[in-house]
Coordinates of C-alpha atoms in Angstrom, one line a residue:
M1 CA 8.8 -32.8 -26.9
S2 CA 6.5 -32.9 -29.9
G3 CA 3.4 -30.7 -29.8
L4 CA 1.8 -34.1 -30.2
G5 CA 3.4 -35.7 -27.7
K6 CA 2.5 -32.8 -25.3
S7 CA -1.2 -32.9 -25.9
L8 CA -1.1 -36.8 -25.1
S9 CA 0.8 -36.3 -22.0
Y10 CA -1.5 -33.8 -21.0
R11 CA -4.8 -35.7 -21.5
T12 CA -3.9 -38.7 -20.2
C13 CA -3.3 -36.4 -16.9
C14 CA -6.4 -35.2 -17.8
A15 CA -8.0 -38.7 -17.3
A16 CA -7.3 -39.0 -13.9
L17 CA -7.4 -35.7 -12.8
A18 CA -11.4 -36.2 -14.2
A19 CA -12.0 -39.2 -12.4
A20 CA -10.5 -37.5 -9.4
L21 CA -13.0 -34.9 -9.7
V22 CA -15.5 -37.5 -9.9
A23 CA -15.9 -37.9 -5.9
W24 CA -14.3 -33.9 -5.4
P25 CA -17.4 -32.2 -3.6
A26 CA -17.4 -28.7 -5.9
A27 CA -18.4 -26.9 -2.6
A28 CA -14.5 -27.9 -1.7
A29 CA -13.0 -25.2 -3.5
E30 CA -14.0 -22.0 -2.1
R31 CA -11.2 -20.4 -4.6
V32 CA -10.7 -21.6 -8.3
A33 CA -8.6 -20.6 -10.9
L34 CA -8.0 -21.9 -14.7
L35 CA -4.6 -20.8 -16.1
I36 CA -3.7 -21.1 -19.8
G37 CA -0.7 -20.3 -20.9
N38 CA -0.1 -20.9 -25.0
S39 CA 3.3 -20.2 -25.9
D40 CA 4.4 -23.1 -28.8
Y41 CA 2.5 -22.8 -32.2
A42 CA 2.1 -24.9 -34.8
L43 CA 3.5 -22.3 -36.3
D44 CA 6.5 -21.9 -35.2
D45 CA 6.9 -17.3 -36.2
L46 CA 3.3 -17.5 -33.8
D47 CA 6.0 -18.6 -30.6
L48 CA 5.9 -16.4 -27.4
P49 CA 9.0 -16.8 -24.7
N50 CA 6.0 -16.1 -21.9
P51 CA 2.5 -17.2 -21.6
V52 CA 3.5 -20.9 -20.3
N53 CA 5.7 -18.6 -17.9
D54 CA 3.1 -16.1 -17.1
A55 CA 0.1 -19.0 -16.4
L56 CA 2.7 -21.4 -14.0
A57 CA 4.1 -18.3 -11.6
L58 CA 0.4 -16.7 -11.4
G59 CA -0.6 -20.5 -10.6
A60 CA 2.0 -20.3 -7.9
A61 CA 0.8 -17.2 -6.4
L62 CA -2.8 -18.4 -6.3
G63 CA -2.0 -21.5 -5.2
G64 CA -0.1 -19.9 -1.9
L65 CA -3.8 -17.6 -1.6
G66 CA -5.5 -20.9 -1.0
F67 CA -6.6 -21.2 -4.4
R68 CA -7.8 -24.8 -6.2
V69 CA -5.4 -24.1 -9.4
I70 CA -6.2 -25.7 -12.7
E71 CA -3.0 -25.2 -15.4
A72 CA -3.4 -25.8 -19.2
T73 CA -0.1 -24.8 -20.9
D74 CA 0.5 -25.7 -24.7
Q75 CA -3.1 -26.5 -25.6
D76 CA -4.9 -26.8 -28.9
L77 CA -9.0 -25.9 -28.7
A78 CA -10.0 -29.4 -27.5
G79 CA -7.7 -29.3 -24.5
M80 CA -8.9 -25.6 -23.7
R81 CA -12.4 -26.6 -23.8
D82 CA -11.6 -29.9 -21.7
A83 CA -9.4 -27.1 -19.0
L84 CA -12.8 -25.0 -19.3
A85 CA -15.4 -28.1 -18.5
R86 CA -13.4 -29.0 -15.2
F87 CA -13.4 -24.9 -14.7
E88 CA -16.9 -25.3 -14.6
V89 CA -17.2 -27.7 -12.0
A90 CA -15.1 -26.4 -9.7
A91 CA -16.1 -23.0 -10.1
S92 CA -19.9 -24.1 -9.1
G93 CA -21.1 -22.0 -6.1
A94 CA -17.4 -21.2 -5.5
E95 CA -16.2 -17.5 -3.7
V96 CA -14.0 -16.5 -6.3
A97 CA -13.8 -18.6 -9.8
L98 CA -10.7 -16.9 -11.6
F99 CA -10.0 -17.2 -15.1
F100 CA -6.8 -16.3 -16.8
Y101 CA -5.7 -16.4 -20.3
A102 CA -1.9 -15.8 -21.9
G103 CA -1.1 -16.2 -26.1
H104 CA -2.7 -15.1 -29.2
G105 CA -5.9 -13.4 -29.1
V106 CA -7.9 -11.2 -31.6
Q107 CA -11.4 -9.7 -32.1
Y108 CA -13.5 -11.4 -34.5
A109 CA -17.6 -11.1 -35.1
G110 CA -18.1 -8.7 -32.3
D111 CA -16.0 -11.0 -29.8
N112 CA -12.5 -12.3 -28.4
L113 CA -11.1 -15.5 -29.6
L114 CA -8.3 -17.0 -27.8
I115 CA -6.2 -18.9 -30.0
G116 CA -5.2 -22.5 -29.5
T117 CA -1.9 -23.8 -30.2
G118 CA -3.4 -25.9 -33.2
F119 CA -3.7 -22.9 -35.0
G120 CA -1.5 -23.6 -38.4
A121 CA -3.3 -21.7 -41.4
L122 CA -3.1 -17.7 -42.0
D123 CA -6.5 -18.0 -42.9
T124 CA -9.9 -16.4 -41.2
A125 CA -11.6 -19.8 -41.0
G126 CA -8.6 -21.8 -40.3
M127 CA -7.7 -19.0 -37.0
V128 CA -12.3 -19.5 -36.0
R129 CA -11.5 -23.8 -36.1
A130 CA -8.2 -23.4 -33.8
S131 CA -9.9 -20.5 -31.1
L132 CA -12.1 -20.6 -28.0
P133 CA -14.3 -17.8 -28.2
M134 CA -14.8 -16.2 -24.9
R135 CA -18.1 -16.0 -24.6
E136 CA -17.7 -19.6 -24.0
V137 CA -15.7 -18.5 -20.5
R138 CA -18.7 -16.0 -19.9
T139 CA -21.1 -18.7 -20.0
V140 CA -19.1 -20.9 -17.9
L141 CA -19.0 -18.5 -15.6
E142 CA -22.7 -17.4 -15.2
R143 CA -23.8 -21.1 -15.4
A144 CA -21.1 -21.3 -12.3
R145 CA -22.0 -18.9 -10.7
P146 CA -19.4 -18.0 -8.4
G147 CA -19.2 -14.8 -5.7
A148 CA -17.1 -13.3 -8.0
G149 CA -16.0 -14.1 -11.7
L150 CA -12.7 -12.8 -12.6
I151 CA -11.7 -13.1 -16.0
L152 CA -7.9 -11.3 -17.1
L153 CA -7.1 -11.8 -20.4
D154 CA -3.5 -11.3 -21.3
A155 CA -3.8 -12.0 -24.6
C156 CA -3.2 -9.0 -27.4
R157 CA 0.3 -9.8 -28.4
D158 CA -0.6 -8.8 -31.6
S159 CA -2.5 -10.0 -34.6
P160 CA -1.0 -13.2 -36.0
F161 CA -1.9 -12.1 -39.7
G162 CA 0.5 -9.4 -40.1
T163 CA -1.2 -6.8 -41.9
G164 CA -4.7 -6.6 -44.0
E165 CA -8.3 -6.8 -43.6
N166 CA -8.1 -9.6 -40.9
A167 CA -5.4 -8.2 -38.8
A168 CA -6.9 -5.9 -36.6
K169 CA -5.2 -4.8 -33.4
G170 CA -6.6 -5.8 -29.7
L171 CA -9.5 -7.1 -28.1
V172 CA -12.7 -5.8 -28.4
R173 CA -15.0 -5.3 -25.5
T174 CA -17.6 -7.8 -24.3
G175 CA -18.9 -7.0 -21.3
G176 CA -20.5 -9.2 -18.5
G177 CA -23.2 -9.8 -16.0
A178 CA -23.6 -8.8 -13.0
G179 CA -20.4 -10.5 -10.4
L180 CA -18.1 -10.7 -13.5
L181 CA -15.3 -8.6 -14.0
I182 CA -13.5 -8.5 -17.1
A183 CA -9.4 -6.9 -17.5
Y184 CA -7.9 -6.5 -20.2
A185 CA -3.8 -6.6 -20.6
T186 CA -4.3 -3.5 -22.8
D187 CA -7.0 -1.0 -24.4
P188 CA -8.8 -1.9 -28.0
G189 CA -6.9 -1.6 -30.7
N190 CA -3.4 -1.7 -29.4
V191 CA -1.3 -4.6 -28.2
A192 CA 1.0 -5.9 -25.0
F193 CA 3.9 -6.4 -24.8
D194 CA 5.9 -9.8 -23.8
G195 CA 8.1 -8.1 -21.7
T196 CA 11.4 -8.9 -21.8
G197 CA 12.1 -11.7 -18.7
R198 CA 10.0 -14.7 -18.2
N199 CA 6.8 -12.4 -17.7
S200 CA 4.9 -10.4 -19.6
V201 CA 4.5 -6.4 -18.1
F202 CA 0.6 -7.1 -17.4
T203 CA 1.4 -10.4 -15.6
K204 CA 4.6 -8.9 -13.9
A205 CA 2.3 -6.2 -12.4
L206 CA -0.5 -9.3 -11.5
L207 CA 2.3 -11.0 -9.7
N208 CA 2.9 -7.6 -7.4
N209 CA 0.2 -7.0 -6.5
I210 CA -2.1 -10.0 -6.4
A211 CA -1.1 -11.2 -3.2
T212 CA -1.3 -7.9 -1.3
P213 CA -2.8 -8.5 1.8
G214 CA -6.4 -6.4 2.6
L215 CA -6.9 -5.1 -1.1
D216 CA -10.2 -5.4 -2.9
V217 CA -9.8 -6.9 -6.2
R218 CA -10.3 -3.3 -7.8
L219 CA -8.1 -1.7 -5.6
M220 CA -5.4 -5.0 -6.6
L221 CA -5.9 -4.2 -10.4
G222 CA -5.4 -0.5 -10.2
R223 CA -2.5 -1.1 -8.8
V224 CA -2.0 -3.4 -11.6
R225 CA -2.8 -0.8 -14.6
Q226 CA -1.0 2.1 -12.9
D227 CA 2.2 -0.1 -12.9
V228 CA 1.8 -1.6 -16.5
V229 CA 1.2 2.6 -17.5
V230 CA 4.3 3.6 -15.5
E231 CA 6.8 1.1 -16.7
T232 CA 5.9 1.8 -20.1
F233 CA 5.2 5.1 -19.9
G234 CA 1.6 5.1 -21.5
Q235 CA 2.4 2.7 -24.4
Q236 CA 0.2 0.3 -22.6
V237 CA -3.2 1.0 -21.1
P238 CA -4.8 -1.8 -19.3
W239 CA -8.9 -1.6 -18.9
V240 CA -11.6 -3.1 -16.6
E241 CA -15.3 -3.9 -17.4
E242 CA -16.9 -4.8 -13.7
A243 CA -20.2 -5.6 -11.7
L244 CA -18.5 -7.0 -9.1
I245 CA -21.5 -7.4 -6.3
G246 CA -19.6 -6.8 -2.9
E247 CA -15.6 -6.1 -1.6
H248 CA -13.7 -9.4 -2.7
V249 CA -10.2 -9.6 -1.0
L250 CA -7.3 -12.3 -2.4
A251 CA -5.2 -12.3 0.5
D252 CA -5.9 -12.1 3.8
V253 CA -4.4 -9.3 6.3
K254 CA -2.1 -10.9 9.2
G255 CA -0.5 -8.6 11.8
D256 CA 0.3 -5.3 10.2
E257 CA 0.9 -5.9 6.8
I258 CA -1.0 -2.9 6.1
P259 CA 1.1 0.5 6.6
T260 CA -1.0 3.9 7.2
D261 CA -0.4 6.5 6.0
A262 CA -1.7 10.1 7.2
D263 CA -2.2 11.6 3.9
A264 CA -4.1 8.8 2.4
A265 CA -6.2 8.6 5.6
E266 CA -6.9 12.3 5.3
L267 CA -8.1 11.8 1.5
A268 CA -10.2 8.9 2.8
L269 CA -12.2 10.8 5.2
W270 CA -12.6 13.9 2.1
A271 CA -13.9 11.3 -0.3
V272 CA -16.6 10.6 2.3
A273 CA -17.2 13.5 3.1
E274 CA -17.3 15.4 -0.1
G275 CA -20.8 13.9 -0.3
G276 CA -22.7 16.9 1.4
D277 CA -23.6 15.3 5.0
A278 CA -22.7 17.9 7.5
R279 CA -21.6 16.0 9.9
A280 CA -18.9 14.0 8.3
L281 CA -17.7 17.8 6.9
R282 CA -17.7 18.4 10.6
D283 CA -15.3 15.6 10.9
Y284 CA -12.8 16.0 8.7
V285 CA -12.8 19.9 10.2
N286 CA -12.2 18.8 13.1
Q287 CA -9.6 16.1 12.2
Y288 CA -7.3 18.1 9.9
P289 CA -8.2 21.4 10.3
A290 CA -5.3 23.2 7.9
G291 CA -5.7 20.2 5.7
T292 CA -6.1 20.0 1.8
F293 CA -10.1 20.2 1.9
A294 CA -10.5 22.4 4.9
E295 CA -11.3 25.4 3.0
T296 CA -14.3 23.7 1.0
A297 CA -15.2 21.7 3.5
Q298 CA -15.6 25.0 5.5
A299 CA -17.6 27.1 2.7
R300 CA -19.7 23.8 2.1
L301 CA -20.6 23.5 5.8
A302 CA -21.6 26.9 5.7
D303 CA -23.8 26.4 2.8
L304 CA -25.6 23.9 4.1
D305 CA -26.1 26.1 7.4
G306 CA -27.3 29.7 5.6
A307 CA -29.3 27.6 3.1
G308 CA -31.6 26.2 6.4
S309 CA -34.6 24.6 5.4
V310 CA -35.5 24.0 2.3
P311 CA -38.4 22.3 0.3
A312 CA -37.4 19.0 -1.8
S313 CA -38.9 20.2 -5.0
L314 CA -37.0 20.5 -8.3
P315 CA -36.9 24.5 -9.4
D316 CA -38.8 24.4 -12.8
A317 CA -35.4 25.9 -14.1
F318 CA -34.1 22.3 -13.8
R319 CA -37.3 20.2 -15.1
A320 CA -35.9 19.9 -18.7
E321 CA -32.3 18.7 -17.5
P322 CA -31.4 15.2 -18.2
R323 CA -31.4 13.8 -14.4
A324 CA -27.8 12.2 -14.5
R325 CA -26.7 15.4 -15.3
L326 CA -28.3 17.4 -12.8
E327 CA -27.0 14.9 -10.1
A328 CA -23.5 14.6 -11.4
A329 CA -23.0 17.7 -10.5
L330 CA -25.0 18.7 -7.8
A331 CA -22.9 15.5 -6.0
A332 CA -19.8 17.3 -7.1
L333 CA -21.4 20.7 -5.3
G334 CA -21.5 18.2 -2.5
L335 CA -25.2 18.8 -2.4
P336 CA -26.5 16.2 0.2
G337 CA -30.3 14.2 -0.9
G338 CA -31.6 13.2 -4.0
V339 CA -31.8 15.4 -6.9
E340 CA -34.8 17.3 -5.8
A341 CA -33.2 18.2 -1.9
A342 CA -30.4 18.9 -3.9
A343 CA -30.8 21.2 -6.3
A344 CA -33.7 23.0 -4.1
R345 CA -30.4 23.5 -2.0
Y346 CA -28.8 24.7 -4.4
A347 CA -31.5 27.0 -5.8
A348 CA -31.6 28.6 -1.7
Q349 CA -27.6 29.1 -2.0
Q350 CA -28.0 31.4 -4.9
D351 CA -28.5 35.5 -5.4
A352 CA -32.3 35.9 -5.3
K353 CA -32.2 38.6 -8.2
A354 CA -30.3 36.2 -10.9
E355 CA -32.0 33.8 -12.8
L356 CA -31.4 30.4 -12.1
R357 CA -30.3 28.7 -14.8
P358 CA -29.0 25.2 -15.1
A359 CA -26.2 26.1 -17.5
A360 CA -24.9 28.1 -14.0
L361 CA -25.4 25.0 -12.2
Y362 CA -23.0 23.3 -14.4
Q363 CA -20.3 25.9 -14.3
D364 CA -20.2 26.2 -10.7
A365 CA -19.8 22.4 -10.5
T366 CA -16.9 22.4 -13.5
R367 CA -15.2 24.7 -11.2
A368 CA -15.5 23.3 -8.2
S369 CA -14.0 20.1 -9.9
M370 CA -11.4 21.1 -11.4
A371 CA -10.0 22.7 -8.1
L372 CA -10.3 19.1 -6.4
A373 CA -9.0 17.5 -9.7
A374 CA -5.9 19.9 -9.7
T375 CA -5.3 19.5 -6.3
T376 CA -5.3 15.6 -5.8
A377 CA -3.0 15.5 -9.5
Q378 CA 0.1 17.2 -7.9
R379 CA -0.7 14.6 -4.9
L380 CA -0.5 12.1 -7.9
R381 CA 2.9 13.6 -9.6
T382 CA 4.6 13.9 -5.9
D383 CA 3.8 10.1 -5.3
L384 CA 4.3 8.9 -9.1
V385 CA 7.8 10.4 -8.7
A386 CA 8.7 9.2 -5.0
L387 CA 7.2 5.2 -6.0
R388 CA 9.6 5.6 -9.5
G389 CA 12.2 6.3 -6.7
I390 CA 11.9 3.9 -4.3
D391 CA 11.7 1.5 -6.8
R392 CA 15.2 2.3 -7.9
L393 CA 16.3 2.4 -4.4
A394 CA 14.8 -1.7 -4.2
R395 CA 16.2 -3.0 -6.9
L396 CA 19.8 -1.7 -6.1
S397 CA 19.0 -2.6 -2.7
E398 CA 17.5 -5.7 -3.4
N399 CA 20.4 -7.1 -5.5
A400 CA 23.1 -5.9 -2.8
L401 CA 21.0 -8.5 -0.1
T402 CA 21.7 -11.4 -2.8
E403 CA 25.2 -10.8 -3.2
I404 CA 25.4 -10.7 1.1
R405 CA 23.3 -13.9 1.1
E406 CA 26.0 -15.6 -1.1
I407 CA 28.9 -14.4 0.7
A408 CA 26.7 -15.8 4.2
T409 CA 26.8 -18.9 2.9
R410 CA 30.3 -18.6 2.4
D411 CA 31.3 -17.0 6.0
P412 CA 28.1 -16.9 7.9
D413 CA 29.3 -15.5 10.8
A414 CA 31.6 -12.4 9.8
A415 CA 28.3 -11.9 7.8
A416 CA 25.4 -11.9 9.7
P417 CA 25.5 -8.2 11.4
V418 CA 25.9 -6.9 7.4
L419 CA 22.7 -9.8 6.1
A420 CA 20.4 -8.1 9.4
Q421 CA 20.9 -4.9 8.6
A422 CA 20.9 -4.9 5.5
E423 CA 17.4 -7.2 5.6
R424 CA 16.0 -4.4 7.9
D425 CA 16.9 -1.9 5.4
F426 CA 15.3 -3.8 2.5
E427 CA 11.9 -4.5 4.8
D428 CA 12.0 -0.6 5.2
I429 CA 11.9 0.1 1.1
R430 CA 9.5 -2.5 0.9
R431 CA 7.0 -0.6 3.8
S432 CA 7.5 3.2 2.4
R433 CA 6.4 1.5 -1.1
Q434 CA 3.1 0.4 0.2
R435 CA 2.8 3.6 2.4
V436 CA 3.1 5.3 -1.3
L437 CA 1.0 3.0 -2.9
V438 CA -1.9 3.1 -0.4
R439 CA -1.4 6.8 -1.2
L440 CA -1.4 6.4 -4.7
D441 CA -5.0 4.3 -4.3
Q442 CA -6.7 6.8 -2.7
S443 CA -5.7 9.3 -4.9
R444 CA -6.2 7.3 -7.9
E445 CA -9.7 6.3 -7.2
Y446 CA -10.3 10.0 -6.2
Y447 CA -9.3 11.8 -9.5
N448 CA -10.9 8.8 -11.9
R449 CA -14.3 9.9 -9.6
I450 CA -14.2 13.3 -9.8
L451 CA -13.4 12.9 -13.3
T452 CA -16.1 10.2 -14.4
R453 CA -18.6 12.3 -12.5
A454 CA -17.7 16.1 -14.3
A455 CA -17.6 13.6 -17.6
L456 CA -21.5 14.2 -17.2
F457 CA -21.7 18.1 -17.0
V458 CA -18.8 20.3 -17.8
P459 CA -20.2 22.6 -20.7
D460 CA -18.3 22.1 -24.6
G461 CA -15.9 25.0 -24.7
A462 CA -15.2 24.8 -20.8
T463 CA -11.3 26.7 -19.7
E464 CA -9.1 26.6 -16.9
D465 CA -10.5 30.2 -17.0
L466 CA -13.2 29.0 -14.4
L467 CA -11.4 27.8 -11.9
A468 CA -10.6 32.0 -11.0
A469 CA -14.2 33.3 -11.7
G470 CA -15.7 34.8 -9.1
T471 CA -12.4 35.2 -7.2
E472 CA -10.2 38.4 -6.2
A473 CA -7.4 36.1 -5.5
G474 CA -5.2 34.9 -8.5
V475 CA -5.0 31.1 -9.0
D476 CA -1.9 29.6 -8.7
G477 CA 0.0 28.9 -11.8
K478 CA 0.1 24.6 -11.2
L479 CA -3.1 24.7 -10.2
R480 CA -4.3 26.6 -13.5
A481 CA -2.2 24.0 -15.9
D482 CA -3.9 21.0 -14.1
A483 CA -7.5 22.1 -14.4
A484 CA -6.6 22.5 -17.8
L485 CA -5.3 19.2 -17.8
F486 CA -8.3 18.2 -16.0
L487 CA -10.4 19.3 -19.0
K488 CA -8.3 17.6 -21.4
H489 CA -9.1 14.4 -19.6
V490 CA -12.6 15.3 -19.2
R491 CA -12.6 15.5 -23.4
Q492 CA -10.8 12.5 -23.8
S493 CA -13.0 10.5 -21.8
A494 CA -15.7 11.0 -24.3
D495 CA -14.0 8.5 -26.1
P496 CA -15.5 4.7 -25.2
S497 CA -12.7 3.1 -25.0
R498 CA -10.9 4.6 -22.4
K499 CA -13.6 3.8 -19.9
G500 CA -11.7 1.4 -17.6
T501 CA -8.9 2.7 -18.3
Y502 CA -5.9 4.9 -16.4
S503 CA -4.8 6.6 -19.6
W504 CA -5.0 9.8 -18.1
L505 CA -2.1 8.8 -15.4
T506 CA 0.8 9.4 -18.3
D507 CA -0.1 12.6 -17.8
F508 CA 1.5 12.8 -14.5
L509 CA 4.5 10.8 -14.9
A510 CA 8.4 12.6 -14.7
Q511 CA 9.5 12.1 -18.0
G512 CA 13.4 10.6 -18.5

């Protein structure tokens, strides 16, 4: 069908849907999604194989999660705006409103342009005339005011201009208001892979994770980023900007679908205890007396008990320091309370003969952060290796299961016992993978939390030598190497384009 024929056919359908919407109360759509996939461009050289597949596959997945889905494929600007207008009506007051675009997208004049299929002239004016500015999508969500507005952009395939002054790669950060999350398929200045199968790398990762029961959308997108980084060995790193309020779970829990894992449970409890609350620290020590962080927990309890009651006032030496920097450093040391109370506790713990200096605080906080990050890094590395191994095993098991099912259609009686065992084996592998993912969720988010906090206070020129300062025993070589790696990640985090990514995760991938 020609582009014009497709457009007329689609608009005829739109007219019927628009009439139906008049009688459709907006409140009826608690979850709504608009999925746009542009593959067939006016210029054949711009055609992409997967965006339409991506939109339709994601639409099917979201429909299974109870979303009201609006699909718009191979649309010019007028078609995209028509779909966006219908989306605004449906999204008004919705619990979740999700916008997805797959196709060509470029940055221009500080905004991102989602290029319609009518783009037929390789010049800037033609591109602007054919494109939907992302600001219009944000405006629609701001007016609709859903509980959570999600914008997912798999739109960084490449620049349609090739080379030259208009050939900026990737999309630009645009940000959003409260209640909005924007996820980009890759980081600024890079392009996303269209994929070798039916779906792009980013959409494939979305499809693999979006229906995970009980997973907050932030953690779900954390898994998406992790999958993309692992599959591309860091060549593509998705990034996210979000200001969501509260938790938002897209797939409800049924029965025992969420597997438990002892290591993940320990890290989850420690992530709470490290805030310095004495009761939480004691809970951790009681439950994990030989746990990974037990020694740190006991030392912090001893410091809290030894300091006793101290006046909650900011020591004079700290008064000129940026409050955010002090707050981050004190939190890294597990000192509870506000800045004044935590700083007073820190001062009370110091040698009375030593001069109280902010530089000493930042060094102590850096040392503590390196130790926690290095320990967590070893967990990450181990589980990433396990995940890749399980994924290889799962592919083999799935292929075998498919063959056995084909045999069972011809000889069901003979194949039945083998098929039943193969299905149990595949389910065991699936659940093992979920347990590893639960561990990775905890380790990944905790490492990122340490990193984000440390970026505020780690001194310039800090080295891994700090890790062994003040200790008589030597430091394990692996811990020392991971401490150095952590400092590298801290320095890299100063680059604004890395905010919201897991680019550091690439350094934990086993090569080969």
